[in-house]
Coordinates of C-alpha atoms and ligand atoms in Angstrom, one line a residue:
X1 CA 9.5 -11.0 8.6
X2 CA 9.5 -12.6 5.7
X3 CA 7.1 -12.3 2.7
X4 CA 4.4 -15.1 2.8
X5 CA 4.9 -17.2 -1.0
X6 CA 1.5 -15.8 -2.7
X7 CA 2.8 -12.6 -2.6
X8 CA 3.9 -10.0 -5.4
X9 CA 5.1 -7.2 -5.0
X10 CA 4.8 -4.7 -8.2
X11 CA 8.4 -4.0 -9.0
X12 CA 8.3 -0.2 -9.0
X13 CA 6.9 -0.8 -5.6
X14 CA 9.7 -3.0 -4.5
X15 CA 12.4 -0.7 -6.2
X16 CA 10.8 2.0 -3.8
X17 CA 11.2 0.5 -0.7
X18 CA 14.7 -1.5 -0.9
X19 CA 15.9 2.5 -1.9
X20 CA 13.8 3.9 0.7
X21 CA 11.6 6.3 -1.1
X22 CA 8.3 7.1 -0.3
X23 CA 5.3 4.5 -1.1
X24 CA 1.7 5.4 -0.4
X25 CA -0.3 2.0 -0.1
X26 CA -4.5 2.6 -1.9
X27 CA -6.7 0.0 -0.8
X28 CA -9.6 -2.2 -3.4
X29 CA -12.5 -2.6 -1.6
X30 CA -13.3 0.5 -2.9
X31 CA -12.6 -0.4 -6.5
X32 CA -14.5 -3.9 -6.1
X33 CA -17.4 -3.0 -3.9
X34 CA -17.6 1.3 -3.2
X35 CA -18.0 2.3 -6.6
X36 CA -19.7 0.7 -10.0
X37 CA -17.4 0.4 -13.2
X38 CA -16.2 2.2 -14.9
X39 CA -16.3 5.6 -12.4
X40 CA -14.0 2.7 -9.7
X41 CA -10.8 2.1 -12.7
X42 CA -10.9 5.7 -13.1
X43 CA -10.4 7.2 -10.1
X44 CA -8.1 4.5 -8.5
X45 CA -6.1 5.2 -12.0
X46 CA -5.9 9.1 -11.3
X47 CA -5.3 8.6 -7.5
X48 CA -2.3 6.8 -9.0
X49 CA -1.4 10.1 -10.9
X50 CA -1.5 12.1 -8.0
X51 CA 0.7 10.2 -5.7
X52 CA 3.5 9.8 -9.0
X53 CA 2.7 13.3 -9.4
X54 CA 3.6 14.1 -5.5
X55 CA 6.9 12.4 -5.4
X56 CA 5.5 8.9 -3.9
X57 CA 4.9 5.8 -5.5
X58 CA 1.5 4.4 -5.5
X59 CA 0.8 0.1 -4.2
X60 CA -2.5 -0.8 -4.9
X61 CA -3.5 -3.8 -3.0
X62 CA -5.9 -6.8 -3.2
X63 CA -5.7 -10.4 -3.5
X64 CA -5.9 -11.6 -7.1
X65 CA -6.5 -15.4 -7.7
X66 CA -4.8 -16.1 -4.4
X67 CA -1.9 -13.7 -5.3
X68 CA -1.5 -10.9 -2.6
X69 CA -0.9 -7.6 -5.3
X70 CA 1.4 -5.3 -3.2
X71 CA 1.4 -3.1 -5.9
X72 CA -1.1 -3.6 -9.3
X73 CA 0.0 -2.6 -13.6
X74 CA -2.9 -0.9 -14.8
X75 CA -4.4 -4.3 -16.9
X76 CA -4.4 -5.7 -13.2
X77 CA -6.1 -2.8 -11.9
X78 CA -8.3 -2.5 -14.4
X79 CA -9.3 -6.5 -14.7
X80 CA -9.8 -6.1 -10.7
X81 CA -12.5 -3.4 -11.5
X82 CA -14.7 -4.9 -14.0
X83 CA -14.2 -8.2 -11.9
X84 CA -18.2 -9.5 -10.8
X85 CA -17.0 -12.1 -8.2
X86 CA -14.6 -10.4 -6.0
X87 CA -14.9 -10.6 -2.3
X88 CA -14.4 -8.4 0.1
X89 CA -11.2 -9.2 2.3
X90 CA -11.3 -8.2 6.1
X91 CA -8.9 -10.0 8.7
X92 CA -11.0 -12.7 9.2
X93 CA -10.9 -13.3 5.2
X94 CA -7.9 -12.1 3.6
X95 CA -6.0 -15.6 4.5
X96 CA -8.8 -18.0 3.3
X97 CA -9.3 -16.1 -0.3
X98 CA -5.5 -16.8 -1.2
X99 CA -5.9 -20.8 0.5
X100 CA -8.9 -21.1 -2.0
X101 CA -6.8 -19.2 -5.3
X102 CA -9.9 -16.1 -5.2
X103 CA -10.2 -12.8 -5.6
X104 CA -11.0 -9.5 -3.6
X105 CA -10.7 -6.1 -2.8
X106 CA -9.2 -5.6 0.5
X107 CA -10.8 -3.4 3.0
X108 CA -8.4 -1.0 5.6
X109 CA -7.4 -3.6 8.1
X110 CA -6.4 -6.0 4.9
X111 CA -5.1 -3.6 3.4
X112 CA -2.9 -2.2 7.1
X113 CA -1.9 -5.8 7.0
X114 CA -0.1 -6.5 3.1
X115 CA 1.1 -2.4 3.7
X116 CA 2.6 -3.9 6.9
X117 CA 4.5 -6.7 5.4
X118 CA 5.7 -5.3 2.8
X119 CA 7.0 -2.3 4.5
X120 CA 4.3 0.1 3.2
X121 CA 4.0 3.2 6.3
X122 CA 1.1 5.2 4.4
X123 CA -2.3 4.6 3.3
X124 CA -4.5 6.3 1.5
X125 CA -8.4 5.7 1.8
X126 CA -12.0 7.0 1.4
X127 CA -13.2 6.0 4.7
X128 CA -12.8 4.0 7.2
X129 CA -15.3 1.7 8.7
X130 CA -15.9 2.1 12.7
X131 CA -19.3 1.4 14.8
X132 CA -21.9 1.4 12.9
X133 CA -25.4 2.8 14.2
X134 CA -27.1 1.0 16.7
X135 CA -24.1 -0.9 17.3
X136 CA -25.7 -1.1 20.4
X137 CA -27.8 -4.1 19.4
X138 CA -26.6 -5.3 16.2
X139 CA -22.9 -5.3 17.5
X140 CA -22.0 -4.2 13.8
X141 CA -18.0 -2.7 15.0
X142 CA -15.8 -2.7 12.0
X143 CA -12.5 -4.5 11.9
X144 CA -10.7 -1.6 10.4
X145 CA -10.7 0.0 14.2
X146 CA -8.9 -3.3 15.7
X147 CA -6.9 -3.4 13.0
X148 CA -5.8 0.3 13.5
X149 CA -4.8 -0.4 17.3
X150 CA -2.3 -3.1 15.7
X151 CA -0.9 -2.1 13.0
X152 CA 1.8 0.4 12.7
X153 CA 0.5 2.3 9.5
X154 CA -1.0 5.8 9.4
X155 CA -4.4 6.1 7.2
X156 CA -5.1 8.9 5.6
X157 CA -8.7 9.0 5.3
X158 CA -11.9 11.9 5.2
X159 CA -13.2 10.9 8.4
X160 CA -15.6 7.5 9.2
X161 CA -18.7 7.9 7.1
X162 CA -21.5 9.2 8.9
X163 CA -23.7 6.1 7.7
X164 CA -22.1 5.4 11.5
X165 CA -21.7 6.4 14.5
X166 CA -18.9 9.0 14.5
X167 CA -18.5 9.7 18.3
X168 CA -19.3 6.0 19.2
X169 CA -15.9 5.3 17.0
X170 CA -14.0 7.6 18.3
X171 CA -14.7 6.2 21.9
X172 CA -13.9 3.1 20.9
X173 CA -10.4 4.2 18.7
X174 CA -9.3 5.9 22.2
X175 CA -10.1 3.2 23.5
X176 CA -7.2 1.0 22.0
X177 CA -4.6 3.7 21.7
X178 CA -5.1 5.1 17.8
X179 CA -4.1 8.7 17.6
X180 CA -7.1 10.5 15.7
X181 CA -5.1 13.8 13.9
X182 CA -8.0 15.9 12.1
X183 CA -5.6 18.0 9.8
X184 CA -6.3 21.6 9.7
X185 CA -9.0 21.6 11.3
X186 CA -10.7 21.8 14.9
X187 CA -14.1 19.3 14.2
X188 CA -14.2 15.4 13.3
X189 CA -14.6 15.5 9.4
X190 CA -17.7 12.9 8.1
X191 CA -16.8 11.6 4.6
X192 CA -19.2 13.7 2.6
X193 CA -19.6 16.4 4.7
X194 CA -16.4 18.7 6.3
X195 CA -17.7 18.9 10.1
X196 CA -19.5 16.6 11.9
X197 CA -20.7 17.1 15.9
X198 CA -17.6 15.5 16.9
X199 CA -14.6 18.0 18.2
X200 CA -11.1 17.0 16.6
X201 CA -9.2 14.7 19.4
X202 CA -6.3 16.3 18.2
X203 CA -5.0 18.8 15.5
X204 CA -2.0 18.8 12.8
X205 CA -0.7 21.3 9.7
X206 CA 1.6 19.9 8.6
X207 CA 2.6 16.3 6.9
X208 CA 5.7 17.2 9.1
X209 CA 4.4 17.3 11.4
X210 CA 2.0 14.0 11.6
X211 CA 5.6 12.0 10.1
X212 CA 7.3 12.7 13.1
X213 CA 4.4 12.6 15.8
X214 CA 4.3 8.9 14.2
X215 CA 8.0 8.6 14.4
X216 CA 8.1 9.6 18.4
X217 CA 4.9 7.2 19.0
X218 CA 7.8 4.9 17.8
X219 CA 10.6 5.8 19.3
X220 CA 8.3 5.0 23.2
X221 CA 7.5 1.3 21.9
X222 CA 3.7 2.3 20.8
X223 CA 3.1 0.3 18.5
X224 CA -0.6 0.4 16.4
X225 CA -1.8 2.3 13.4
X226 CA -2.8 6.3 13.3
X227 CA -6.3 7.5 12.0
X228 CA -5.5 11.0 10.0
X229 CA -8.9 12.5 8.8
X230 CA -8.7 14.8 6.4
X231 CA -12.2 17.5 5.5
X232 CA -13.6 16.8 1.9
X233 CA -12.6 20.2 0.1
X234 CA -15.2 22.7 -0.2
X235 CA -16.0 22.8 -2.8
X236 CA -17.4 19.3 -3.1
X237 CA -18.4 18.6 0.1
X238 CA -22.6 18.1 1.3
X239 CA -23.3 19.9 3.9
X240 CA -24.3 17.4 6.8
X241 CA -27.8 18.8 7.0
X242 CA -28.4 17.4 3.6
X243 CA -27.1 14.3 4.5
X244 CA -28.8 13.5 7.2
X245 CA -32.2 13.0 5.4
X246 CA -30.3 10.3 2.5
X247 CA -28.2 8.3 5.4
X248 CA -32.0 7.9 7.7
X249 CA -33.8 7.1 4.0
X250 CA -31.0 4.8 3.2
X251 CA -30.7 2.8 6.9
X252 CA -34.7 2.4 7.0
X253 CA -34.1 0.5 3.6
X254 CA -31.3 -1.5 4.7
X255 CA -33.3 -2.1 8.0
X256 CA -36.6 -2.9 5.6
X257 CA -34.7 -5.6 3.8
X258 CA -32.8 -7.0 6.3
X259 CA -29.5 -6.3 4.8
X260 CA -26.3 -7.2 7.6
X261 CA -23.3 -8.1 8.0
X262 CA -20.4 -7.4 5.2
X263 CA -23.4 -6.4 2.4
X264 CA -24.7 -3.4 4.8
X265 CA -21.7 -0.3 3.8
X266 CA -21.7 -1.6 0.3
X267 CA -25.4 -1.5 0.4
X268 CA -25.3 2.1 2.1
X269 CA -23.1 3.8 -0.1
X270 CA -25.1 2.3 -3.7
X271 CA -27.8 3.8 -1.6
X272 CA -26.7 6.8 -1.1
X273 CA -25.4 7.5 -4.3
X274 CA -29.4 6.8 -6.4
X275 CA -30.7 9.3 -3.0
X276 CA -27.9 12.1 -4.5
X277 CA -28.3 11.4 -7.9
X278 CA -24.5 10.4 -8.4
X279 CA -23.6 13.3 -6.7
X280 CA -21.7 11.7 -3.5
X281 CA -19.4 9.3 -5.6
X282 CA -18.4 12.8 -7.0
X283 CA -18.2 13.6 -3.8
X284 CA -16.1 9.9 -2.8
X285 CA -13.9 10.9 -5.7
X286 CA -13.4 14.1 -4.8
X287 CA -12.2 13.1 -1.4
X288 CA -10.2 9.7 -2.5
X289 CA -7.8 12.1 -4.6
X290 CA -7.3 14.7 -1.7
X291 CA -6.4 11.7 0.6
X292 CA -3.9 10.7 -2.1
X293 CA -2.0 13.7 -2.0
X294 CA -1.7 14.5 1.3
X295 CA -0.4 10.5 2.4
X296 CA 1.9 11.0 -1.0
X297 CA 3.4 14.4 1.2
X298 CA 3.3 12.5 4.9
X299 CA 5.0 8.8 3.3
X300 CA 8.1 11.9 1.3
X301 CA 7.8 13.3 4.5
X302 CA 8.8 10.7 6.6
X303 CA 11.4 9.1 3.9
X304 CA 12.7 12.3 4.4
X305 CA 12.6 12.0 8.4
X306 CA 14.2 8.2 8.0
X307 CA 17.2 10.0 5.7
X308 CA 18.8 12.3 8.2
Ligands
PSU407 N1 -15.0 3.9 2.2 C1 -15.2 4.3 0.7 N2 -15.6 2.8 0.1 C2 -15.7 2.0 0.1 C3 -15.3 1.7 1.9 C4 -14.8 2.8 2.9 O1 -15.5 5.5 0.4 O2 -15.8 0.5 -0.2 C5 -15.3 0.4 2.1 C6 -13.5 -0.1 3.1 O3 -12.9 -1.1 2.3 C7 -12.9 0.0 4.6 C8 -15.0 -1.1 4.9 O4 -12.3 -1.0 4.9 O5 -15.7 -0.1 3.6 C9 -15.4 -1.3 5.6 O6 -16.8 -1.9 5.8 P1 -17.2 -2.8 7.0 O7 -17.5 -1.8 7.6 O8 -17.7 -3.7 6.6 O9 -16.1 -3.4 8.2
MN408 MN1 -19.5 -4.7 9.6

């Protein structure tokens, strides 16, 4: 499919893609809605450096003034990080923002769409959206899960945030045929914590094995994405027992304030930041960097497989 007209591929990204070199996509809702300024911009810059260090080219995806950007320059990234009018864009509203000339951060779902359009096979984020606790009454299930089922991109995350119902999230992913591969652990991680009460659906211990798995799916004509869950590094983790109190409190506050829809995830993240005295942000930054490194190694392994 040709790229839509309103799409700009950042020149280093275009060159790498044309040469079959490894590229890693990055989402931007984490910049516009997930972290405060200036840590958001600093995190985004450091994550790009890590990917470059590992021999891949970073491509942060966002919509700026109606243009779908596949890769941002430093000044563009900084401008996005300071925008207060940025929308949060998923599959439902990506095209809306483009048609209306708006600016927004792309969620996991919308970033996967952009990555796939550009031919990028690997994407690093913090945590994916999933089935919210209480979804049986609120019906709040992230569009990220549907996107994983339909769009062939490997998404490297630290699992699903513990503000979600991780067991239900795994059930939905299984139903939709999305493999969940935990990296070097038998337990599904929970974003700020290395463990949850769920076992790992699948486990692999090397970037090459993950690349080979995705390649085998393609060979069978099984389309769709894969979720890699990479536990947060030990020194940065906040233990699950400790997070449980903060999460319960943040959730009660969200309910009391009547927060709903796409405001839920940003509200909970901001509230947990306050409740942990900023520690949740330090952990969030550490896990995103850890995911960027693994994603770059997977992209390098995929590029090597393609060239043999
Ligand atoms: N992980 C983070 N910070 C975030 C998000 C994930 O550490 O801001 C964002 C991602 O962009 C994810 C989105 O796709 O939250 C999910 O939102 P929702 O639950 O409304 O689908
Ligand atoms: Mn939602």
